[in-house]
Structure formats: structure tokens, C-alpha cells
Coordinates of C-alpha atoms and ligand atoms in Angstrom, one line a residue:
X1 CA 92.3 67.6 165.5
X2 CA 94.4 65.7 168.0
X3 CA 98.1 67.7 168.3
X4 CA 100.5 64.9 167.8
X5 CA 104.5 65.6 167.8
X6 CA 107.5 63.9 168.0
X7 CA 111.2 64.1 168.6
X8 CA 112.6 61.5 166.5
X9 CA 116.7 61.3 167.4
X10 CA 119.1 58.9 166.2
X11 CA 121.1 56.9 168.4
X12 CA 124.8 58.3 167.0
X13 CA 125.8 60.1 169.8
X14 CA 124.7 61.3 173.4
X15 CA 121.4 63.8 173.6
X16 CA 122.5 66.9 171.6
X17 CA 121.7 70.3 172.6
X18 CA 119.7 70.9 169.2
X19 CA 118.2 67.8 169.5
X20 CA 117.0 69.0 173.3
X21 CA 115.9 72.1 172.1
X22 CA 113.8 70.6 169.3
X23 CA 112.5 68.1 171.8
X24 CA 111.9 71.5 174.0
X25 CA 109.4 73.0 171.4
X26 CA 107.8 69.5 170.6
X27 CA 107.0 69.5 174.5
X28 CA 105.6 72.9 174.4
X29 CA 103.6 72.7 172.0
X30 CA 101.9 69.4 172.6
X31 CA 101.1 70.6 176.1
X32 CA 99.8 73.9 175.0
X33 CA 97.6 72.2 172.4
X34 CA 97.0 69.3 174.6
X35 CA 98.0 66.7 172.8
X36 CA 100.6 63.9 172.9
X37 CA 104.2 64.0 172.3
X38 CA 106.1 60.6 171.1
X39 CA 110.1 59.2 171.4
X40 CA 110.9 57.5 168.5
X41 CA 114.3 55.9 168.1
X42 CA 115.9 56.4 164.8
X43 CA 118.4 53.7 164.5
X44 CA 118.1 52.1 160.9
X45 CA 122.2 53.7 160.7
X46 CA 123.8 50.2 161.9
X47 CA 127.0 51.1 161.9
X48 CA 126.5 54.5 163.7
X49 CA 123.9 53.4 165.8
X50 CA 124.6 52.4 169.7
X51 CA 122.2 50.8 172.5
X52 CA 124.2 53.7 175.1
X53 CA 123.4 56.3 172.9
X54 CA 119.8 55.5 173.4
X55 CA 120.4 55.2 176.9
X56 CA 121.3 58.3 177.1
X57 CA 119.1 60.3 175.3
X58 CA 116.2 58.5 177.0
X59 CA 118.1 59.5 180.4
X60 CA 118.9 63.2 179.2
X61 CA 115.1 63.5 178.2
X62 CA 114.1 62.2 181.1
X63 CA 116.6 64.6 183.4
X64 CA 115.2 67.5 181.5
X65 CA 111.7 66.8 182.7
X66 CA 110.5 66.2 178.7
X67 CA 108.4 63.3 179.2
X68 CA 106.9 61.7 176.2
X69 CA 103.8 59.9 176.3
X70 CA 104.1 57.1 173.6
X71 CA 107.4 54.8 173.0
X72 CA 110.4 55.0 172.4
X73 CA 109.1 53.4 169.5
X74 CA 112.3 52.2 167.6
X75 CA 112.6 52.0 163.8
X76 CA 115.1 48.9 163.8
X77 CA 111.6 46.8 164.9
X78 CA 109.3 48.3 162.2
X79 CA 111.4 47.2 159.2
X80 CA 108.5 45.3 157.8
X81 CA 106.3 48.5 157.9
X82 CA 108.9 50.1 155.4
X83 CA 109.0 46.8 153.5
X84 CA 105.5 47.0 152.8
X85 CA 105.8 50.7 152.0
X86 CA 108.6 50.3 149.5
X87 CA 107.0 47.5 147.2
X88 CA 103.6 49.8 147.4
X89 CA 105.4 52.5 145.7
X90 CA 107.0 50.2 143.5
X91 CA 103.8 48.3 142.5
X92 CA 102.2 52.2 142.0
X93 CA 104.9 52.7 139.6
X94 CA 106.6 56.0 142.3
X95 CA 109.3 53.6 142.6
X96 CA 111.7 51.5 140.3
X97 CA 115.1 49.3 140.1
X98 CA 118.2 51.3 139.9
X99 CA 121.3 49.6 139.1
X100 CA 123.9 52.1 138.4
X101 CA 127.2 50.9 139.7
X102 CA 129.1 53.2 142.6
X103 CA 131.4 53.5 139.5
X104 CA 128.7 54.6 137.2
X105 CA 127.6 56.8 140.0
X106 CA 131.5 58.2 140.3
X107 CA 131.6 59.1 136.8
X108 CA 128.2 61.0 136.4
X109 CA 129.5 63.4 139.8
X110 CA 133.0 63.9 137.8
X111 CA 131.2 64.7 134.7
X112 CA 128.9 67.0 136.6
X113 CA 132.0 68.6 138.1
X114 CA 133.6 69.2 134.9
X115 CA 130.6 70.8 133.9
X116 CA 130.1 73.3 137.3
X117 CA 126.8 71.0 137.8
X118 CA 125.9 70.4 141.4
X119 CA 126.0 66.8 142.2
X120 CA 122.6 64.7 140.9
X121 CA 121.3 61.4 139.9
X122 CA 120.9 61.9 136.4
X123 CA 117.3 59.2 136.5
X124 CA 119.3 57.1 134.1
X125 CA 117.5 53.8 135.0
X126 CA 113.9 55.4 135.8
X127 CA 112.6 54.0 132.4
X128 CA 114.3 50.6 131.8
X129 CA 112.5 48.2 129.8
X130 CA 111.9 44.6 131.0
X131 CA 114.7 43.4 128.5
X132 CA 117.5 46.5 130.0
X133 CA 116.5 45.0 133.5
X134 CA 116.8 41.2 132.9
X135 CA 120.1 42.2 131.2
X136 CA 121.4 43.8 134.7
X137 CA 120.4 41.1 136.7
X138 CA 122.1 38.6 134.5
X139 CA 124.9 40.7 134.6
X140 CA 125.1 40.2 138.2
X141 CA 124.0 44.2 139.3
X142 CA 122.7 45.0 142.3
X143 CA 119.8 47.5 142.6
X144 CA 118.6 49.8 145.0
X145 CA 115.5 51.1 144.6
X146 CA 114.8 54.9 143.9
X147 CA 111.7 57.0 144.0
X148 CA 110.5 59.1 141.0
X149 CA 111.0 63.2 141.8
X150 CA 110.0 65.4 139.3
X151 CA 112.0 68.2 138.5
X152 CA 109.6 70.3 137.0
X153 CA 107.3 69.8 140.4
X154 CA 107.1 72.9 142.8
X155 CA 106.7 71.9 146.3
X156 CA 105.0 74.6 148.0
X157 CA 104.4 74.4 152.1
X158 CA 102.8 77.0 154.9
X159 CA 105.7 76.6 157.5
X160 CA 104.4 77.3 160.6
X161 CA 107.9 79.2 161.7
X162 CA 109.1 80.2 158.1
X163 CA 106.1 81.1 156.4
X164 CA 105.3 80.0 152.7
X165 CA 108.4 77.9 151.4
X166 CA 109.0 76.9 148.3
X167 CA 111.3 74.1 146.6
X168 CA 111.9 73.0 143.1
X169 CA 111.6 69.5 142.6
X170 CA 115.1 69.9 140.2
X171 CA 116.8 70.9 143.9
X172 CA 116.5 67.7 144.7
X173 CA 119.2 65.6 143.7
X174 CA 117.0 63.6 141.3
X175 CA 115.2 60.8 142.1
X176 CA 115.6 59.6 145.9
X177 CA 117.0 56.0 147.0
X178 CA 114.6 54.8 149.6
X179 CA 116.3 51.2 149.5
X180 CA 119.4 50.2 149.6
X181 CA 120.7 47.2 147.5
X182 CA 120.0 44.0 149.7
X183 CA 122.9 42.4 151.5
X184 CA 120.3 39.2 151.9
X185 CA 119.6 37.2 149.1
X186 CA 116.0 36.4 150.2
X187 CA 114.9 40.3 150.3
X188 CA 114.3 41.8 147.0
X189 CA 115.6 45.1 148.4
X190 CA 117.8 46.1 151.2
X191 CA 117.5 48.6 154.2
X192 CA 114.5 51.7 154.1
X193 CA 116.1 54.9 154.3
X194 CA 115.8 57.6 156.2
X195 CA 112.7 60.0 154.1
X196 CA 110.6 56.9 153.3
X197 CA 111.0 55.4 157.3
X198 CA 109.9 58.9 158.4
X199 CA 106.9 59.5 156.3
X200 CA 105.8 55.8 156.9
X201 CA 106.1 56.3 160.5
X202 CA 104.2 60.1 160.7
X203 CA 101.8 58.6 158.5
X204 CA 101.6 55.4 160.9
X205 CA 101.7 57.5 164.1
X206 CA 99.2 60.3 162.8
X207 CA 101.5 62.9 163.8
X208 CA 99.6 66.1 163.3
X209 CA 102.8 68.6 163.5
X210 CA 106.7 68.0 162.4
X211 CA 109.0 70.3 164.7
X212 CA 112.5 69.9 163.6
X213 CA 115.5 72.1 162.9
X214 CA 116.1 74.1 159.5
X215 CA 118.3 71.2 158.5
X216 CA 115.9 69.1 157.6
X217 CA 114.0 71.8 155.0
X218 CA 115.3 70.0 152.0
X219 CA 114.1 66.7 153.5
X220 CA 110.8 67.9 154.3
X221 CA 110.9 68.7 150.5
X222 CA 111.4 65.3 149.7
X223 CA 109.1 64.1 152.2
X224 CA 106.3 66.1 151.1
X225 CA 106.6 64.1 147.6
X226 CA 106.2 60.5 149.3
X227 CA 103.1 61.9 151.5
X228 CA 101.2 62.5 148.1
X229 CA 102.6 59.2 146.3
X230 CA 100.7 57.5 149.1
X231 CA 98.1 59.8 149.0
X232 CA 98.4 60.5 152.7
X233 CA 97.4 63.6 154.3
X234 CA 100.7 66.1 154.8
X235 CA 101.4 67.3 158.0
X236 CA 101.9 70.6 159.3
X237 CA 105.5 71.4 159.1
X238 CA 107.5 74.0 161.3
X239 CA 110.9 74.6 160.9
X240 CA 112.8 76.0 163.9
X241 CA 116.3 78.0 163.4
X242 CA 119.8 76.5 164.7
X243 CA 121.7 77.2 167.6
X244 CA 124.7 79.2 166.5
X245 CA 127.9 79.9 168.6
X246 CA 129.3 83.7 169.0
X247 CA 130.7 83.5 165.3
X248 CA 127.4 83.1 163.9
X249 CA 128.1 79.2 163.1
X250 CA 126.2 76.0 164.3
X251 CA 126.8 75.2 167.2
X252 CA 129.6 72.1 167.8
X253 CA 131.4 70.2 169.2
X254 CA 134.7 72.6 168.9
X255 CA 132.7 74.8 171.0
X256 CA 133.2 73.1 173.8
X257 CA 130.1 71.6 175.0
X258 CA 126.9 70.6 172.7
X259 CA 125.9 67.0 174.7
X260 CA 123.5 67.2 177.5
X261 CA 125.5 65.5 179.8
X262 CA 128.3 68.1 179.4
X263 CA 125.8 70.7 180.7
X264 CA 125.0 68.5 183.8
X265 CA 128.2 68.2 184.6
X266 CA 129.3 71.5 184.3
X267 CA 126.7 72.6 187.0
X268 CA 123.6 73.3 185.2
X269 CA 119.6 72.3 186.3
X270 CA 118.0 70.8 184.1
X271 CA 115.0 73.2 185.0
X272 CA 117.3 76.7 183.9
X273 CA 118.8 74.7 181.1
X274 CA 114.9 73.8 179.6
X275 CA 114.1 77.6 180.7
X276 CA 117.2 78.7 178.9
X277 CA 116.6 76.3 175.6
X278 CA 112.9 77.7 175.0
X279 CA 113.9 81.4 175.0
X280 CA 116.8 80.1 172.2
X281 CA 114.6 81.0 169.5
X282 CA 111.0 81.6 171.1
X283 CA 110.5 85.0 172.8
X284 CA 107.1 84.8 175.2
X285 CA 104.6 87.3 174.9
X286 CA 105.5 89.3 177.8
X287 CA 109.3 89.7 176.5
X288 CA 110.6 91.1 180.2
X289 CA 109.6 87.5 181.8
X290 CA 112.2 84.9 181.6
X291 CA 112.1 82.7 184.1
X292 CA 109.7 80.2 183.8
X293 CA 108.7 76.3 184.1
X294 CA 108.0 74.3 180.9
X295 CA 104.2 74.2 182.4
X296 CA 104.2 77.8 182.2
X297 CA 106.0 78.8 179.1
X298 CA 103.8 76.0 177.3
X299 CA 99.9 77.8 178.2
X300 CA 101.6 80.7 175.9
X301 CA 104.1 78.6 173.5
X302 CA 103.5 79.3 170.3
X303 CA 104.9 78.1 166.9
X304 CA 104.1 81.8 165.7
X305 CA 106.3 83.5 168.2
X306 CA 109.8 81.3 167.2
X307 CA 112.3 83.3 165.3
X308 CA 113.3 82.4 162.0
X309 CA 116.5 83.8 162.6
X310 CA 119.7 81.2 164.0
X311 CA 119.8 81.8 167.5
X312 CA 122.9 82.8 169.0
X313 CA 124.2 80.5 172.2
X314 CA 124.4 82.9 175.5
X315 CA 127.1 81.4 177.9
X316 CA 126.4 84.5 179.8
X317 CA 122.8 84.1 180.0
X318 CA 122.3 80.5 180.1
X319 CA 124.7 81.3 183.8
X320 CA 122.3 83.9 184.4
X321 CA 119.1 81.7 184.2
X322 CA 120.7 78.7 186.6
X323 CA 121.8 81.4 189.4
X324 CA 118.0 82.9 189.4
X325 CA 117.2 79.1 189.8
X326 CA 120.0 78.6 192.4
X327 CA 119.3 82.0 194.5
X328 CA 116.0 80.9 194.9
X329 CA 116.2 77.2 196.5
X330 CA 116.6 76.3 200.1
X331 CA 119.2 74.3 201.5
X332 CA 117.7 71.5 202.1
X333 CA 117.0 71.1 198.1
X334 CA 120.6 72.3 197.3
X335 CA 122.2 69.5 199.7
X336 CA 122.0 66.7 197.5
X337 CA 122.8 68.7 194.3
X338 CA 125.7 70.1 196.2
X339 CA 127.2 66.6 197.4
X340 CA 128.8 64.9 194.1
X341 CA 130.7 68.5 193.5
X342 CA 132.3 68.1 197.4
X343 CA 132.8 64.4 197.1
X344 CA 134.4 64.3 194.3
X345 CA 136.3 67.4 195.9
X346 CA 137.9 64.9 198.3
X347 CA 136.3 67.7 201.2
X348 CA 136.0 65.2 204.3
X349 CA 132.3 64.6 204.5
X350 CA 130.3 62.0 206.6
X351 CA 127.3 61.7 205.0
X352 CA 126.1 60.0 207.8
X353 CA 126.0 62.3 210.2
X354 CA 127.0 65.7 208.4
X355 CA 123.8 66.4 206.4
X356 CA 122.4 69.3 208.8
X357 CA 125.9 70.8 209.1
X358 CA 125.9 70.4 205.3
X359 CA 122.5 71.8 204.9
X360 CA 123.5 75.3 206.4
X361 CA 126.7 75.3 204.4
X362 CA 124.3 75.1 201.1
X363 CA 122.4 77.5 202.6
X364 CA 125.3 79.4 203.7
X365 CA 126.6 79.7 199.7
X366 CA 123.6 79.3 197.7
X367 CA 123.5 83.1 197.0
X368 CA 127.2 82.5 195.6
X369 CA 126.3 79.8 193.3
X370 CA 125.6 80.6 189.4
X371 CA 126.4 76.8 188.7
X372 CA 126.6 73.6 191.3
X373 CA 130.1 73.7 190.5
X374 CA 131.2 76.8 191.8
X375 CA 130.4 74.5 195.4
X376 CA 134.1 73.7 195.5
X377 CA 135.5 76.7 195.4
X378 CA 132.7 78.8 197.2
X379 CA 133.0 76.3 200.5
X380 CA 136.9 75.1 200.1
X381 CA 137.5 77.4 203.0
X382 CA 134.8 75.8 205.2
X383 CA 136.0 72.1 205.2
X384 CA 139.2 71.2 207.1
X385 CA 141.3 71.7 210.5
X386 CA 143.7 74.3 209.5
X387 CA 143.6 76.4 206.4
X388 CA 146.8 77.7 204.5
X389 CA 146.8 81.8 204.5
X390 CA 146.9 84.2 201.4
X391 CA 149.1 87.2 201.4
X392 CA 146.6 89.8 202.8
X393 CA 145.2 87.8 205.3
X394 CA 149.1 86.8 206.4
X395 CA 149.9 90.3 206.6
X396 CA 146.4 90.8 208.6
X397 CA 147.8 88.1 211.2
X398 CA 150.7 89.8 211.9
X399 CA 149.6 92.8 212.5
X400 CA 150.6 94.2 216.0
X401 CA 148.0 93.5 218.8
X402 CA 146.3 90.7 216.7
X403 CA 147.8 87.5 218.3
X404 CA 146.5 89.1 221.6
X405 CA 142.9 89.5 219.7
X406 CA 142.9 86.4 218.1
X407 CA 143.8 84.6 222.1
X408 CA 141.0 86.0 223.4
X409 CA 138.4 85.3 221.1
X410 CA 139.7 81.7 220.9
X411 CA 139.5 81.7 224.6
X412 CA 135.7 83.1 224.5
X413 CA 135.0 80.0 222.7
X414 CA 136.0 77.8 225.4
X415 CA 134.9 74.0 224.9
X416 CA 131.7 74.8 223.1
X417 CA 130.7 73.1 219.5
X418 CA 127.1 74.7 219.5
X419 CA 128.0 78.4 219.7
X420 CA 124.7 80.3 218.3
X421 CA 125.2 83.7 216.6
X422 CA 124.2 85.8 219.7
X423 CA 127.4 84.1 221.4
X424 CA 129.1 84.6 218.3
X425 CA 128.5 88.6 218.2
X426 CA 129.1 88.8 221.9
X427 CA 132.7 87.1 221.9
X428 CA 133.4 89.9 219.4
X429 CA 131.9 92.6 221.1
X430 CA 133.3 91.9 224.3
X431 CA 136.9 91.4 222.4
X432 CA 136.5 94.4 220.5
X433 CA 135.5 96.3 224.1
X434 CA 138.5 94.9 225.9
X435 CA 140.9 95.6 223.6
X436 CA 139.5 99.1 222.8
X437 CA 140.1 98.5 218.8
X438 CA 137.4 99.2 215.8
X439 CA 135.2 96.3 215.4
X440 CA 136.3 96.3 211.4
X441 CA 139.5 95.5 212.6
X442 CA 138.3 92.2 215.4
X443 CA 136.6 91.1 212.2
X444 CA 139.2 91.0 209.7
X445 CA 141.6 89.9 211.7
X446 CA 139.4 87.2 212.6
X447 CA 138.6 86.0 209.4
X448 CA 142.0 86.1 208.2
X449 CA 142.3 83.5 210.6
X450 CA 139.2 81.5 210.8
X451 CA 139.7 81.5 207.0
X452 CA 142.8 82.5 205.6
X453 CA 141.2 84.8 203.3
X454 CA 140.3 88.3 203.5
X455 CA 137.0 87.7 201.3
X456 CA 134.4 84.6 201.2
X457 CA 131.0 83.8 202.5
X458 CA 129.2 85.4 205.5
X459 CA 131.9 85.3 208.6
X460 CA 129.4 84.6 211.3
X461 CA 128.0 82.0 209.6
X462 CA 131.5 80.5 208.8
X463 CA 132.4 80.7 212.1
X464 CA 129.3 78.6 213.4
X465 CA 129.9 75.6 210.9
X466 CA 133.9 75.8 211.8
X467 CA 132.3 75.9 215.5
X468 CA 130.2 72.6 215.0
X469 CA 133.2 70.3 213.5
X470 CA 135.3 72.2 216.1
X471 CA 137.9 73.3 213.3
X472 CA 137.2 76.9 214.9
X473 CA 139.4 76.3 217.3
X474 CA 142.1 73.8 215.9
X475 CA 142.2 76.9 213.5
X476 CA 142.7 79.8 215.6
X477 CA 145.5 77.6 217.5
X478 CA 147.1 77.3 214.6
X479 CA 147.4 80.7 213.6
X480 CA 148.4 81.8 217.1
X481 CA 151.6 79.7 216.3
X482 CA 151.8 81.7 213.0
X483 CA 151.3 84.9 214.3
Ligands
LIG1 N1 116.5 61.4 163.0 C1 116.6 62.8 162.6 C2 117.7 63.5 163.3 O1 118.1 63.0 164.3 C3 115.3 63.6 162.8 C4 114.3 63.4 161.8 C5 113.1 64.2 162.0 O2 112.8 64.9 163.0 O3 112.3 64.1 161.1 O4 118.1 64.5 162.8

């Protein structure tokens, strides 16, 4: 059998985290199995539905690294399909005319109410005669059109995540509107809904697997039902378990982030935040090894090994994945991942001609990093002519003997901009000999005034970028007026 999955989102807001994971776990397991994973669009909700929202869940995808390999196939050009689908059922007799007013409708749910009844189409209209119809229409009533679920059915399915599951056809709601009532007087029934558009489409698109999120268990329910009335062959279903915040509740928006954009721009890859997404419910054979490309956790992915338990959201971990990912690349890679956080920084940055200088400060704080974001913070010492002094380092300055120290380094430097680290350590040496002082002491007092801090990234290091843009020096001056 040829694996074939899908991530089917709809276009009412910007790629979701759950909706990432799922698509995570769809990608998985078509590579492991070899088979083909497919976009389709699901955007039949007019009103909610937006062309950017595709946009950028096709982008977020696609930033993610989950390529699909068919579509986006979109469900707003495949109306017809459903049409034809519709008007099958209804000429099989799975299907009839409802015409129960939102008034009707109103009362029953009121009624139930009173009565401690869940809420449920009572099937009122599934046996009209032609005479009870005719009347409707002449009435003026519009219909939608239902589909027949019988509450005495069992449906019975081998989840692939959840095990054997089993629904009573009463827990449905009663019988299902696939239709709406038609808002054009030349169709006989309005928009497909959302269970019949699915199962026509897996049918159509022979998809051998449904990954989704626990959500949609009632739906597969339902679902099951419509595979059988067209006497199609039911997929494999797998169920995965939500995302749940630190209460134990889904995931959402009031958490803060949920969108995959929000990740981006908080300083996440896209490789840790996949790595991180596919241990959020799936744990991998060897249980000590999490860091891994979406190649390599899909040769062992599978279905089997995801938790049926919700799976709690790890700030703290998900920080811990992108530094291991951070820690590990060069600074050449970092550069250009680095750049949008010191632009937007205002840090003054000639992109023209700075890119090696900016190369070894990525370098120089890459082992700082646990998100691109922390690059404003971790280099705001390293950009700029002077720099403004914290208490400590103030003190540090005015320490007696230190101006003297300070003068003498400043004059080791002479005119040079291309100091290298053996100069470096020999200015400080020979300061540290002349003035007869502890070499802890040269070095602190000199970055309190390369840097104005008592604490930050590697001094030598800081001292040859400040060298190259000559702020070494404008900066020592400076402090020898302060000191
Ligand atoms: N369109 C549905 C959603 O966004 C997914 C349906 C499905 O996977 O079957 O939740």
C-alpha cells in the first residue's frame, strides 16, 4: 500500500503550533513509510477564510522545512466534487431535505435544556412524505440537507495512537447537515460542509492514513459513517494528543505565543522548533537522544511510539533545543540570522563592508545565544564609539593607578586597526610588567573600560573587533577623561 497523508488547515488564521505539530507527524510518517504527504487548503468557511492566511501557512510550512509533495489543493475549487457527492447520498437514500426553521431548531435546544438533554437534532424531517415536503416548499422553507446517523450504530475504530475507540452513533448529535440551505436559487442545495468535503476529498486523494489532533475524534466518528454510505474503503486513523500549557489546558492564544511566526520572531530555527515539535508527544526509541533532523527522527518515527497523553508545552526546553542548534553553527551561518535582530537594533552596521567584522562578532557570541534574539543584548556592548559605564565597572575606573594603566595600554595600541591576539596579550603583559600589578587587575580594569561592564563576552576578542572599527581607542580616551 502506498502511505498517503495530509495536513489539511484552514485558512482562519496564521500557521498554528498544533496545526505545525500535526503537519510534523504527517511528515514523519510519510517519509518513514515512503510515501507522499499532500497540502490541502480548507477554505469552504467564507467568512473566516483569508488568501494571507494561506500565505502564510504555505510560508510557515515551507520555513519549517515540511515540504509536501502534492497541492495545495484547495477545497473552494472542488465544490462540484462535493456537489456530486451530496446528491449521490441523497439519490441512495443516506441523505434527505431538512427544513426545520432556526426557530424550530431554537425551540427543540430549549426543550432539551429544560429536560438536562444534551443538545441534538431530534431527525424530525428524516421521514417526510412527498405531500409534508411539497407543503414546505410551498410554504416558502428552505432546506439543508442532512445525512442519516443511526443512534443505535456502534462505530468501532483501531486508532493507530489511541488504540480501539469506540463511539455510539446516539453521541452524535443526530443526523449530520452536510449542506447548507442554498443562498442561489439555481442550486438545489447550498455549501458542502466540512465531514462530507473531507471524506470526499480522502476518498478522492486515496489518503492511506488520517493524522490529526484528538479534536477531531468525534468527527472521525461521523466520518467513518459517510465512508461506508459510499462504500469507500476507511482509512487508518491516528489521533495525536494536544499541546497543553503548564496548567494542563490547550494551548492558546492567552499563552502568549501559539502562531508560527511568533516563534520566528522570538528567535527560534525552524530546525530546533521541528526537533522540539516531534518530541511534543513522540518519544524516539533511544529516549536519551534529542536532537535530531526531521530526516533522522523520520527512519524511526512511529505512530506507535506517540503518547496518548496531552503533551505539556516546555518553554524551558524548547530554549534548550534552539541553543544546542545555535552552539553548534559557525559564524558564517549565524551572520545572516544575526543581522535583522542588529538592524532593527538601530547598531550602526555597513552591510557592505562589515560582514567579516560581523562574522567574528557571531562567532564571538554564538556560545551566548539560546535564541537569535538574545544578539542585541549579547553584542550591545560591541557596537559604538563610547560606551556608558555601570556602577562596578565605574568604581573599577577610578580605582587608584588605573588611569595610569588604562594610558599605557591605549598608547601600546598606537595607530593600529589590525591588532592580532598575540599583540593583544603582549600590550597587557608588558602593562601588567611595567606597572608591577596582578594581571586580574590590567584585565578588569580594562574591560571596564573597553566595555563598561564588568561581565560579557570573551575580552580579547572584544578588544580585536573594537580594534578593527577603531572604537578601542575612541573608547579608552574617553574613559581616561572619566577617570
Ligand atoms: N481543517 C481541519 C482543521 O483545520 C482539519 C481537518 C482534518 O485534518 O481532517 O482543523
Amino acid at each position: 500500500m502506498t502511505v498517503r497523508v495530509r495536513i489539511a488547515p484552514s485558512p482562519t488564521g496564521n500557521l498554528h503550533i498544533g496545526t505545525a505539530r500535526t503537519a510534523v507527524f504527517n511528515w514523519l510518517f510519510a517519509h518513514h513509510c515512503q510515501g507522499q504527504f499532500i497540502l490541502r487548503v480548507e477554505d469552504t468557511d467564507k467568512e473566516r477564510s483569508r488568501s494571507e492566511y494561506t500565505e502564510n501557512i504555505k510560508s510557515g510550512l515551507a520555513w519549517l522545512g515540511l515540504t509536501w509533495d502534492e497541492g495545495p489543493f484547495f477545497q473552494t475549487q472542488r465544490l462540484d466534487l462535493y456537489r456530486q457527492a451530496i446528491q449521490t447520498l441523497l439519490d441512495k437514500g443516506f441523505a434527505y431535505r431538512c427544513y426545520s426553521t432556526p426557530e424550530e431548531l431554537e425551540q427543540m435546544r430549549e426543550a432539551q435544556k429544560a429536560k438536562n438533554q444534551a443538545p441534538r437534532y431530534d431527525n424530525r424531517h428524516r421521514h417526510l412524505t412527498e405531500e409534508q415536503r411539497q407543503a414546505f416548499e410551498a410554504e416558502g422553507r428552505k432546506s439543508v440537507i442532512r445525512f442519516i446517523i443511526d443512534d443505535d450504530r456502534e462505530i468501532v475504530w483501531q486508532d493507530l495512537i489511541r488504540g480501539k475507540v469506540t463511539w455510539r452513533g446516539s453521541d452524535l448529535g443526530g443526523d449530520m447537515v452536510i449542506a447548507r440551505v442554498a443562498d442561489d436559487p439555481q442550486q438545489s442545495f447550498g455549501q458542502p460542509l466540512y465531514n462530507l468535503a473531507v471524506v470526499v476529498d480522502d476518498m478522492d486523494m486515496k489518503i492511506s492514513h488520517v493524522i490529526r489532533g484528538e479534536d477531531h475524534i468525534a468527527n472521525t466518528a461521523k466520518q467513518i459513517l459517510l465512508y461506508e454510505a459510499f462504500g469507500a474503503t476507511v482509512p487508518d486513523f491516528a489521533h495525536s494528543p494536544l499541546i497543553l500549557n503548564q496548567e494542563g489546558r490547550k494551548l492558546s492564544k492567552r499563552d502568549g505565543v501559539t502562531s508560527i511566526d511568533d516563534f520566528r520572531q522570538m528567535g527560534f530555527l525552524p530546525q530546533a522548533l521541528t526537533n522540539y515539535m516531534t518530541l511534543l508527544g513522540w518519544t524516539p526509541p533511544d529516549s536519551t537522544e534529542e536532537i535530531f533532523a526531521l530526516t533522522e527522527a523520520a527512519q524511526q518515527f512511529t505512530l506507535e511510539r506517540v503518547n496518548k497523553a496531552g503533551a505539556k508545552f516546555d518553554w524551558d526546553k524548547l530554549d534548550w533545543i534552539n541553543s544546542q542548534y545555535l552552539h553548534k553553527m559557525s559564524g558564517e551561518e549565524l551572520v545572516d540570522l544575526l543581522l535583522p535582530y542588529w538592524q532593527q537594533a538601530g547598531y550602526p552596521i555597513d552591510i557592505g563592508s562589515d560582514r567579516p567584522w560581523l562574522e567574528q562578532m557571531a562567532t564571538l557570541i554564538g556560545p551566548s545565544l539560546t535564541r537569535l534574539s538574545d544578539a542585541t543584548k549579547e553584542s550591545v556592548l560591541l557596537f559604538g564609539e563610547t560606551v556608558d559605564y555601570s556602577e562596578e565597572a565605574m568604581a573599577q575606573i577610578k580605582q587608584e593607578g588605573v588611569k595610569d594603566i588604562l594610558k599605557a595600554v591605549l598608547e601600546g595600541i598606537g595607530e593600529s586597526s589590525q591588532l592580532t591576539e598575540g599583540e593583544v596579550k603582549d600590550n597587557i603583559k608588558q602593562v601588567t610588567k611595567t606597572f608591577k600589578v596582578k594581571k586580574g587587575l590590567v584585565m578588569r580594569s580594562l574591560r571596564a573600560g573597553l566595555m563598561g561592564e564588568l561581565h560579557g563576552p570573551d575580552l580579547i576578542q572584544s578588544w580585536l573587533l573594537l580594534n578593527q572599527k577603531g572604537w578601542d581607542k575612541t573608547r579608552l580616551i574617553h574613559c581616561l577623561d572619566v577617570c
